[in-house]
XYZ file of C-alpha atoms in Angstrom:
649
model
C 11.917 16.175 0.390
C 13.862 14.143 -2.059
C 14.409 14.645 -5.559
C 11.789 12.220 -6.936
C 12.870 10.420 -10.247
C 13.010 12.433 -13.209
C 10.132 11.673 -15.792
C 10.154 9.983 -19.022
C 8.350 9.705 -21.728
C 6.025 6.365 -20.778
C 6.816 4.580 -24.057
C 10.464 5.258 -23.977
C 12.988 2.388 -24.262
C 15.800 1.944 -21.149
C 19.182 2.131 -23.327
C 20.850 -0.111 -21.185
C 22.257 -3.675 -20.630
C 19.266 -5.848 -20.753
C 19.041 -9.271 -19.232
C 18.471 -10.914 -22.566
C 20.987 -9.145 -24.276
C 23.817 -10.368 -21.537
C 23.027 -13.703 -21.037
C 23.664 -14.538 -24.858
C 26.563 -12.966 -24.299
C 28.019 -14.017 -21.401
C 27.278 -17.734 -21.671
C 30.203 -17.979 -24.271
C 32.685 -16.345 -21.715
C 31.343 -17.995 -19.164
C 31.839 -21.348 -20.567
C 35.510 -19.985 -21.847
C 36.620 -18.340 -18.189
C 34.293 -18.201 -15.330
C 34.913 -15.982 -12.045
C 34.850 -12.508 -11.126
C 37.193 -11.374 -14.515
C 34.136 -11.914 -16.509
C 33.585 -8.025 -16.965
C 29.558 -8.346 -16.814
C 29.179 -4.873 -16.067
C 30.407 -3.831 -19.349
C 28.043 -5.432 -21.658
C 26.794 -3.343 -23.618
C 23.679 -3.066 -26.347
C 24.758 -2.640 -30.007
C 22.691 -0.579 -31.984
C 20.235 -2.823 -34.277
C 19.039 -4.294 -31.194
C 18.141 -0.999 -29.125
C 16.833 0.196 -32.504
C 14.691 -2.903 -33.007
C 13.349 -2.547 -29.316
C 11.985 0.987 -29.685
C 10.386 0.132 -33.041
C 8.966 -2.482 -31.327
C 7.608 -0.321 -28.128
C 6.605 2.203 -30.314
C 4.442 -0.432 -32.338
C 2.983 -1.521 -29.282
C 2.268 2.169 -28.126
C 0.779 2.892 -31.214
C -1.388 -0.137 -31.454
C -4.606 -0.760 -30.435
C -5.800 -3.144 -27.511
C -6.615 -6.660 -28.599
C -10.423 -6.971 -27.918
C -11.584 -6.853 -24.289
C -8.694 -7.184 -21.587
C -6.116 -8.525 -23.708
C -2.526 -7.568 -24.160
C -0.327 -8.880 -26.852
C 2.903 -10.138 -25.954
C 5.332 -7.825 -26.131
C 3.189 -5.428 -25.185
C 2.781 -3.114 -21.816
C -0.643 -2.649 -19.914
C -1.984 1.034 -19.934
C -2.432 0.623 -15.733
C -0.451 -0.268 -12.457
C -3.058 -2.137 -10.069
C -1.930 -1.677 -6.417
C -3.621 -3.508 -4.082
C -3.462 -5.082 -0.443
C -2.850 -8.531 -0.023
C -5.882 -8.691 2.633
C -4.096 -11.498 5.717
C -1.110 -12.446 3.522
C 0.375 -8.982 5.150
C 1.568 -8.572 1.456
C 0.744 -5.734 -1.088
C 0.520 -6.800 -4.547
C 0.853 -5.344 -8.444
C -0.957 -6.275 -11.162
C -0.841 -4.843 -14.780
C -4.486 -3.582 -16.355
C -6.143 -4.416 -18.248
C -4.143 -7.796 -18.269
C -4.697 -8.602 -14.778
C -1.375 -10.213 -15.094
C 0.807 -10.485 -11.447
C 4.030 -8.285 -12.114
C 4.883 -8.314 -8.225
C 4.095 -9.650 -4.701
C 5.624 -7.247 -2.224
C 6.238 -8.326 1.032
C 5.392 -6.246 3.744
C 4.324 -7.391 7.242
C 4.829 -11.325 5.621
C 8.276 -13.033 5.737
C 8.711 -13.543 1.848
C 12.011 -16.345 1.408
C 12.467 -15.304 -1.905
C 13.445 -11.839 -1.302
C 14.345 -12.807 2.523
C 12.159 -9.985 3.640
C 12.182 -10.605 7.012
C 15.113 -13.078 7.131
C 17.614 -10.406 6.096
C 18.931 -8.006 9.117
C 18.016 -4.935 7.106
C 14.482 -6.134 6.758
C 13.758 -7.161 10.600
C 15.027 -3.739 11.533
C 12.538 -1.912 8.801
C 9.843 -5.160 10.272
C 10.763 -4.272 14.393
C 12.384 -7.276 16.622
C 12.411 -8.416 20.236
C 15.525 -7.598 22.383
C 16.441 -11.372 20.752
C 16.638 -10.641 17.254
C 13.281 -12.459 16.489
C 10.582 -10.663 14.217
C 8.493 -8.699 16.921
C 5.228 -9.907 14.297
C 5.031 -12.882 11.681
C 1.571 -12.011 10.950
C -0.331 -8.766 9.279
C -3.905 -7.595 7.584
C -3.323 -5.268 5.150
C -6.387 -3.644 3.707
C -6.023 -0.165 2.359
C -3.079 1.011 0.263
C -3.170 4.861 -1.726
C -0.254 6.767 -3.083
C 1.632 10.101 -2.628
C 0.115 13.180 -4.031
C 1.593 16.029 -5.968
C -0.744 18.934 -7.377
C -3.729 16.529 -7.180
C -2.994 13.478 -8.553
C -0.196 10.259 -7.389
C 3.696 11.476 -7.862
C 5.075 8.123 -8.265
C 6.499 8.827 -4.983
C 5.274 6.256 -2.029
C 2.265 3.947 -0.968
C 1.198 3.478 1.842
C -0.202 0.256 3.142
C -2.332 -0.259 6.907
C -1.979 -3.613 8.729
C -5.169 -4.153 10.731
C -4.120 -6.624 13.209
C -1.117 -4.672 14.823
C -1.601 -1.406 14.314
C 1.250 -0.409 11.875
C 1.654 1.729 8.837
C 4.265 0.688 5.808
C 5.423 3.115 3.640
C 6.691 1.668 -0.066
C 9.296 3.483 -2.305
C 7.653 3.158 -5.668
C 10.911 3.627 -7.701
C 12.235 0.374 -6.107
C 8.752 -1.210 -5.043
C 10.339 -1.700 -1.531
C 8.480 -1.644 2.071
C 11.538 1.103 3.486
C 9.602 2.029 6.762
C 6.877 0.643 9.313
C 5.435 2.519 12.594
C 3.644 0.933 14.825
C 0.551 3.193 15.922
C 0.317 3.140 19.563
C -3.170 3.570 21.599
C -5.351 1.853 19.089
C -7.023 -1.405 17.668
C -8.457 -2.413 14.715
C -6.795 0.084 12.303
C -8.628 -0.153 9.207
C -8.703 3.046 6.984
C -5.478 5.342 5.969
C -5.251 8.267 3.189
C -2.251 10.344 2.766
C -2.937 14.251 2.172
C -2.920 15.992 -0.700
C -1.914 19.232 0.270
C -0.156 20.755 3.217
C -3.418 21.984 5.538
C -1.363 25.116 6.392
C 1.181 26.089 4.064
C -0.716 25.627 0.375
C 3.089 26.072 -1.054
C 3.539 22.558 0.295
C 1.362 20.869 -2.292
C 1.787 17.658 -1.869
C 1.596 14.491 0.495
C 3.140 15.462 4.293
C 0.530 13.226 6.333
C -0.987 9.731 6.170
C -4.203 9.665 8.260
C -5.144 6.262 10.298
C -8.012 4.859 11.678
C -9.473 2.772 14.167
C -12.050 0.761 14.394
C -12.148 -1.338 17.880
C -12.508 0.738 20.962
C -9.460 -0.379 23.951
C -8.994 1.041 27.244
C -6.461 3.990 27.690
C -4.351 3.099 28.069
C -4.531 -0.314 27.915
C -2.932 -1.867 30.333
C -4.704 -4.043 32.302
C -7.085 -1.126 33.560
C -10.650 -1.006 33.119
C -11.161 -4.153 31.655
C -14.690 -4.773 32.740
C -15.970 -1.165 32.068
C -15.561 -0.617 28.244
C -17.701 2.513 28.554
C -14.488 4.030 29.399
C -12.741 2.371 27.079
C -11.890 5.075 23.586
C -11.345 5.076 19.893
C -8.289 7.391 18.183
C -7.616 9.059 14.956
C -3.954 8.939 14.208
C -1.794 11.555 12.082
C 1.181 9.412 11.321
C 4.758 12.080 9.371
C 4.928 10.883 5.473
C 8.243 11.734 5.753
C 9.622 10.845 8.899
C 6.616 7.802 9.483
C 6.388 8.992 12.890
C 2.891 9.510 14.613
C 2.938 13.502 14.744
C -1.153 13.265 16.824
C -4.154 11.301 17.658
C -7.637 12.757 18.537
C -10.356 10.728 20.667
C -13.399 10.521 18.958
C -16.869 8.931 19.134
C -17.711 5.914 17.416
C -15.826 3.472 15.105
C -13.730 4.609 11.860
C -13.916 2.421 8.930
C -12.109 4.177 5.619
C -10.535 7.896 5.418
C -10.562 10.671 2.549
C -9.142 14.132 2.553
C -9.664 16.687 0.945
C -8.120 18.559 -1.866
C -6.834 21.796 0.142
C -5.380 19.612 2.503
C -8.116 20.833 5.663
C -10.324 18.168 6.127
C -9.673 15.100 6.715
C -13.010 12.497 7.122
C -13.953 9.231 8.380
C -17.528 7.441 8.137
C -18.120 6.234 11.434
C -20.628 3.087 13.059
C -21.051 2.711 16.182
C -21.733 6.543 17.375
C -23.534 4.774 20.566
C -20.125 4.339 21.604
C -21.777 0.660 22.555
C -19.910 -2.611 23.372
C -21.910 -5.243 21.740
C -24.341 -5.499 18.349
C -27.665 -4.521 19.929
C -25.906 -1.148 21.488
C -24.796 -0.658 17.898
C -27.665 -0.587 16.488
C -29.337 1.696 18.697
C -29.499 5.291 16.863
C -30.901 5.467 13.526
C -28.045 7.395 12.318
C -24.294 7.437 12.463
C -21.683 10.145 11.051
C -19.017 10.971 9.373
C -16.389 12.916 11.024
C -14.500 15.567 9.596
C -11.418 16.704 10.947
C -9.999 20.327 10.771
C -6.756 19.303 10.151
C -5.252 23.016 11.213
C -7.070 23.896 14.769
C -5.784 20.285 15.533
C -2.401 21.061 14.860
C -2.775 24.936 16.202
C -3.281 23.140 20.283
C -1.432 20.920 19.877
C 1.278 23.636 19.006
C -0.326 26.068 21.687
C 0.117 23.170 24.041
C -3.264 21.766 24.479
C -2.953 18.308 25.064
C -3.071 15.200 27.215
C -0.618 11.551 26.336
C -1.805 8.369 27.104
C 0.415 5.917 29.224
C 4.037 5.903 28.038
C 2.999 7.193 24.713
C 4.498 10.637 23.715
C 2.275 11.011 20.838
C 0.235 14.738 21.560
C -3.513 13.389 21.877
C -6.327 15.593 22.244
C -10.507 15.784 22.523
C -12.334 15.341 19.335
C -15.736 14.078 20.622
C -18.688 15.241 19.933
C -19.560 16.890 23.649
C -16.252 18.739 23.687
C -16.474 20.122 20.348
C -20.077 22.042 20.764
C -18.799 25.423 19.378
C -18.257 25.108 15.651
C -15.907 28.297 15.829
C -13.556 26.468 18.312
C -14.194 22.570 17.012
C -11.567 20.090 15.814
C -14.155 17.754 14.481
C -17.640 17.802 12.989
C -20.340 15.205 13.285
C -22.346 15.160 9.795
C -25.295 12.384 10.450
C -25.459 9.926 8.072
C -27.287 7.044 7.152
C -26.785 4.209 9.448
C -23.639 2.189 9.187
C -21.681 3.628 6.618
C -19.454 2.028 4.400
C -16.393 3.827 2.904
C -15.832 7.541 2.306
C -14.792 8.940 -0.823
C -13.979 12.031 -2.525
C -15.055 13.536 -5.692
C -12.445 14.683 -8.518
C -13.512 18.418 -8.734
C -12.736 18.246 -4.895
C -15.880 19.320 -4.056
C -17.827 16.125 -2.138
C -17.395 13.342 0.154
C -19.630 10.181 -0.431
C -20.318 8.353 2.103
C -22.603 4.655 0.949
C -25.417 3.528 3.286
C -24.380 -0.405 3.837
C -27.877 -1.079 5.567
C -29.865 2.082 3.735
C -29.776 1.822 0.063
C -28.798 5.548 -0.133
C -25.262 7.417 -0.379
C -25.137 10.702 1.275
C -23.427 13.448 -0.679
C -21.709 16.064 1.772
C -20.270 19.646 0.055
C -17.166 19.940 1.681
C -17.893 23.936 1.592
C -21.184 23.718 4.086
C -18.420 21.875 6.115
C -16.273 24.695 6.118
C -19.025 27.577 6.486
C -20.144 24.757 9.945
C -16.825 25.353 11.505
C -17.079 28.924 10.691
C -20.249 29.193 12.671
C -22.464 29.541 9.377
C -24.503 26.538 9.231
C -27.416 25.454 11.497
C -26.407 22.553 11.952
C -23.860 19.569 10.757
C -26.468 17.741 8.815
C -26.811 21.028 6.366
C -23.780 20.543 4.775
C -25.188 16.865 2.711
C -27.005 18.047 -0.411
C -27.974 14.497 -2.214
C -28.613 11.118 -0.499
C -29.902 8.948 -3.566
C -31.604 5.794 -3.382
C -29.044 3.559 -5.316
C -29.504 -0.349 -4.231
C -29.203 -2.572 -1.436
C -26.276 -2.924 0.464
C -24.093 0.320 -0.849
C -20.303 0.286 -0.050
C -17.869 1.826 -2.696
C -17.647 4.402 -4.866
C -15.002 5.143 -7.345
C -15.559 8.682 -10.131
C -15.176 8.976 -13.646
C -14.146 12.736 -13.897
C -17.019 13.375 -15.352
C -19.630 14.000 -12.651
C -20.498 9.983 -12.301
C -20.699 7.963 -9.165
C -19.987 4.100 -9.322
C -21.143 2.400 -6.046
C -20.604 -1.473 -5.130
C -23.734 -2.767 -4.162
C -22.742 -6.006 -1.968
C -26.391 -7.283 -1.756
C -27.701 -6.613 -4.813
C -24.357 -7.969 -6.523
C -24.276 -5.172 -8.939
C -22.215 -1.581 -9.906
C -24.794 1.161 -10.193
C -23.897 4.663 -11.998
C -25.317 6.933 -10.741
C -24.804 11.104 -11.498
C -23.920 13.254 -8.579
C -25.408 16.978 -9.825
C -28.317 15.311 -10.625
C -28.744 13.598 -7.163
C -28.357 16.998 -5.731
C -30.810 18.488 -7.783
C -33.472 15.486 -6.929
C -32.319 16.020 -3.269
C -33.566 19.998 -3.952
C -37.000 18.616 -4.977
C -36.302 17.891 -9.097
C -38.875 14.754 -9.396
C -37.721 14.718 -12.587
C -33.961 14.003 -12.507
C -32.528 11.069 -13.347
C -29.755 9.861 -10.837
C -28.641 6.482 -12.002
C -27.210 5.486 -15.378
C -26.502 2.393 -15.506
C -27.079 -0.877 -13.372
C -24.346 -3.753 -14.151
C -24.049 -7.041 -12.594
C -21.331 -8.893 -11.328
C -20.827 -11.897 -9.719
C -21.421 -12.976 -5.796
C -20.777 -9.665 -4.271
C -18.699 -6.950 -4.225
C -16.993 -5.252 -1.746
C -14.042 -2.645 -2.726
C -14.443 -0.499 -5.709
C -12.463 2.158 -7.587
C -11.507 3.722 -11.074
C -8.154 4.104 -12.869
C -7.330 7.642 -11.483
C -10.335 7.974 -9.748
C -9.536 9.766 -6.574
C -7.039 12.167 -8.460
C -7.795 15.250 -9.742
C -7.038 12.742 -13.450
C -9.846 10.877 -12.953
C -9.979 9.426 -16.993
C -13.171 7.410 -16.719
C -12.240 4.510 -18.561
C -11.652 1.446 -16.081
C -13.170 0.350 -12.808
C -12.172 -2.579 -11.067
C -14.836 -4.816 -8.669
C -13.247 -6.525 -6.221
C -15.749 -9.776 -5.529
C -15.907 -11.871 -2.309
C -17.519 -15.265 -2.513
C -16.529 -15.900 -6.490
C -17.309 -19.722 -5.935
C -17.928 -21.405 -9.511
C -15.766 -18.204 -11.496
C -12.724 -20.927 -11.825
C -11.432 -24.193 -11.407
C -12.388 -25.708 -7.851
C -9.083 -25.904 -5.965
C -10.533 -27.122 -2.773
C -12.763 -25.429 0.205
C -10.633 -22.042 -0.214
C -11.701 -19.825 -4.016
C -9.901 -17.361 -4.909
C -11.170 -14.143 -4.926
C -12.508 -12.217 -8.159
C -11.580 -9.034 -9.316
C -13.783 -7.874 -12.329
C -12.457 -4.971 -14.820
C -15.382 -3.210 -16.374
C -15.215 -0.561 -19.169
C -16.306 2.893 -18.033
C -15.677 5.100 -21.012
C -19.004 4.332 -22.865
C -22.462 5.099 -21.611
C -23.278 1.564 -20.676
C -21.224 -0.240 -18.185
C -19.193 -3.072 -19.666
C -17.229 -6.269 -18.508
C -14.450 -7.645 -19.854
C -12.437 -9.361 -17.458
C -12.263 -11.811 -14.675
C -8.735 -11.479 -12.690
C -7.922 -14.390 -10.060
C -6.490 -13.160 -7.018
C -5.337 -14.842 -4.401
C -7.772 -14.549 -0.760
C -8.292 -11.944 0.696
C -6.968 -8.696 -0.903
C -9.436 -5.491 -0.131
C -8.756 -1.950 -1.264
C -6.631 -0.900 -4.358
C -5.675 2.470 -6.715
C -5.083 2.223 -10.395
C -2.312 4.208 -11.548
C -1.219 5.280 -15.450
C 1.437 3.913 -16.124
C 3.398 7.085 -16.986
C 3.615 8.442 -13.466
C 5.411 5.464 -11.804
C 9.298 5.153 -12.367
C 11.394 2.308 -11.208
C 15.045 2.779 -10.774
C 16.718 -0.791 -12.822
C 19.755 -1.061 -10.509
C 20.928 -0.116 -7.169
C 23.373 2.844 -6.205
C 26.327 0.858 -4.347
C 27.379 3.805 -2.060
C 23.553 3.468 -0.445
C 24.910 0.793 1.703
C 27.507 1.847 4.350
C 28.175 -1.994 4.771
C 29.026 -2.660 0.838
C 32.033 -4.951 -0.129
C 33.169 -2.568 -2.703
C 36.129 -4.280 -4.096
C 37.670 -8.010 -4.313
C 40.518 -6.855 -1.663
C 37.238 -5.956 1.034
C 36.093 -9.897 0.064
C 37.312 -11.177 3.889
C 36.371 -12.803 7.252
C 36.739 -10.846 10.559
C 36.685 -12.473 13.587
C 35.782 -10.695 17.476
C 35.657 -13.837 19.568
C 32.746 -15.868 18.560
C 31.518 -13.565 16.475
C 32.486 -13.876 12.768
C 31.569 -11.350 10.089
C 31.617 -12.553 6.031
C 32.209 -9.873 3.607
C 31.369 -11.348 0.058
C 31.080 -10.322 -3.723
C 28.932 -11.718 -6.165
C 29.340 -11.330 -9.942
C 28.184 -14.201 -11.972
C 28.751 -16.514 -12.105
C 31.049 -16.772 -8.988
C 31.063 -15.734 -5.054
C 34.156 -13.820 -4.086
C 35.370 -16.224 -1.922
C 35.294 -20.180 -2.909
C 35.690 -21.266 0.723
C 34.799 -19.920 3.954
C 35.523 -21.371 7.216
C 34.149 -20.686 10.500
C 33.581 -23.117 13.943
C 30.845 -24.284 15.549
C 29.025 -21.696 17.970
C 30.288 -18.532 16.139
C 27.705 -15.871 15.601
C 27.978 -15.267 11.847
C 27.097 -12.225 10.223
C 27.311 -12.986 6.172
C 27.305 -9.290 4.009
C 26.742 -9.925 -0.178
C 27.115 -7.076 -2.464
C 26.075 -7.851 -6.193
C 28.780 -6.380 -8.046
C 26.643 -7.056 -11.458
C 25.379 -3.545 -13.059
C 22.602 -5.450 -15.627
C 18.990 -4.631 -14.979
C 17.532 -8.323 -13.627
C 20.794 -9.428 -13.267
C 19.592 -10.591 -9.030
C 21.454 -13.122 -7.764
C 20.291 -15.314 -4.073
C 22.039 -16.155 -1.289
C 20.899 -19.843 0.401
C 22.686 -21.461 3.196
C 20.795 -25.806 3.573
C 20.102 -26.071 7.048
C 21.131 -22.659 8.300
C 17.672 -21.052 7.201
C 19.539 -18.442 4.763
C 17.752 -17.564 1.950
C 17.457 -14.228 0.164
C 18.387 -12.069 -2.936
C 20.762 -9.137 -3.760
C 19.895 -6.966 -6.711
C 22.008 -5.484 -9.123
C 24.766 -3.088 -6.612
C 22.559 -3.975 -3.746
C 23.787 -5.254 -0.206
C 21.724 -7.722 2.253
C 23.068 -9.442 5.307
C 22.074 -11.721 7.554
C 22.826 -13.586 10.929
C 22.345 -16.692 12.100
C 24.594 -19.016 14.595
C 26.664 -21.750 13.175
C 25.059 -24.640 15.430
C 25.918 -27.287 13.249
C 29.453 -28.849 12.621
C 29.758 -29.863 8.637
C 29.897 -28.695 4.683
C 27.131 -26.054 3.728
C 27.090 -25.133 0.259
C 26.800 -21.551 -0.164
C 24.777 -21.446 -3.450
C 22.965 -19.139 -5.774
C 18.987 -19.322 -5.911
C 18.010 -16.625 -8.607
C 19.250 -17.776 -11.931
C 22.001 -15.624 -12.895
C 24.147 -16.981 -15.901
C 24.896 -20.296 -18.288
C 26.669 -21.536 -15.193
C 24.180 -20.596 -12.358
C 24.198 -24.237 -10.706
C 27.411 -24.028 -10.464
C 28.222 -20.421 -9.105
C 28.692 -22.177 -4.763
C 31.013 -21.237 -1.981
C 31.725 -23.951 0.302
C 30.735 -23.090 4.083
C 33.341 -25.349 6.161
C 31.708 -25.515 9.958
C 34.589 -26.971 12.324
C 33.641 -29.142 15.121
């Protein structure tokens, strides 16, 4: 496991050259002598500027927030809000409580601003066909979760799914960029994900090592044209991906369609709420049973079985597959899975911060089901009469319950899709009521939200550091909440303060459709880097002498440097029909001093951050003169930052 970034005070001011300071100084330099000899990497802040910045930061950190959700100019948000982007295929970062959009992270989509899906490096991550074009250009992100250490977020990775094409992506939180994507075999409708919080076998490994992935849709196994007319032979698999290598470790066949996933704090259990435990293939069949289930996976037993060689594979896939269906796991003492009956068509399963319970919401029942994990372990040990005996509460909380968050004080907050409400209820009171205490007051508060709430979550809510400060309600069908912009309306992220006895809504935040799940992370946990290390890029153009054009037949490689306000070669010549690979290294060392690179008519547009290297490959199929120009404002002479690409006929 690579070393994590060094922890720093959340309010410390980075003592490094700033873009603002650089622009003020280098503008004068640029007017007297533009070129690569400006020494831009050496610009420094003076002591007065550092002192003023530190003073402002300290003042911002200690000052109370303005009324409501406003964050005053110059002040920072308290939390990062990481959310999926839905069928945009991206992930997003907002600041809370302001709701300001800080960044959109391209993952499964093409983003011409950063060049994601256009550069060779990003194409290699996304995946390409033999001709070099992207294998997929669409994605559908639903669930995003962070990696853990000691039961809380460690600021290392984010993981997000692509429901359409069964892909799991990993995002580095130091750069907020996707670094790996894996396509999971043998599944469709890849919906829920959740990282483990601790190794299931070695308790000393108290950080994320695996990511668990659910699948909704039954498909033929293998899905190669066989059994198309006999859905009774189709199957559904639960998958485990290695967090470090992003390779699929194993798969487990299950009954039912999986929705969301939760993991225990001891690492030993993962679970998914299930609908269609009937294994039907039409709506009527899916609704036949009185209950569905929350299926628990005994991770240690599954991995021991695979270690013992007791597995199969499917088709051309080499991934080990074990049978977790109920019929094959009748003996609790050897079972890989435990199917706990819950209300029909449950939606969402969430882990309480104390590590004791998983909560499933009923969706078609006005109830939430509380499952005691210690009793699930007892079932696996053969010490519980049946799976249902692990249920310790099932309070009636309202119509259409979906997702549940926790405040770390024993209270749960569940979205009610049909009631258009958030309900606050107490877990211990619900357990007491289930045991027969008719005086137990389970529901503590209700708050109307606007239209239909879907995914909801509390600040730090599924960590042992749940702080009970904010609750986010992601609502559908926002309609008249905002100015009309046509038939398609923005979605609504409504921010609710939960620190008091009563919930208080303080803000509406718009969201481009259609985000799903998210997490709210304290800002001190996130440690981003300001510049790259040029040595991390084997193809970096490290010196002006390395700027060159190399030809091997009709394959031409261009090695180019950028340093505001110039590229290292003013003129570049190639021939029509050449396959051209342009590699660009940014030599500036000033934070946020990013350069762009665009070539008209050649579909080239990307950026390189300080000390970063990227490359693109294109066919020079048009003769003529084409200006390579910087697309990202970098200098007072930004408009003059160009090179000439001459394509000779």
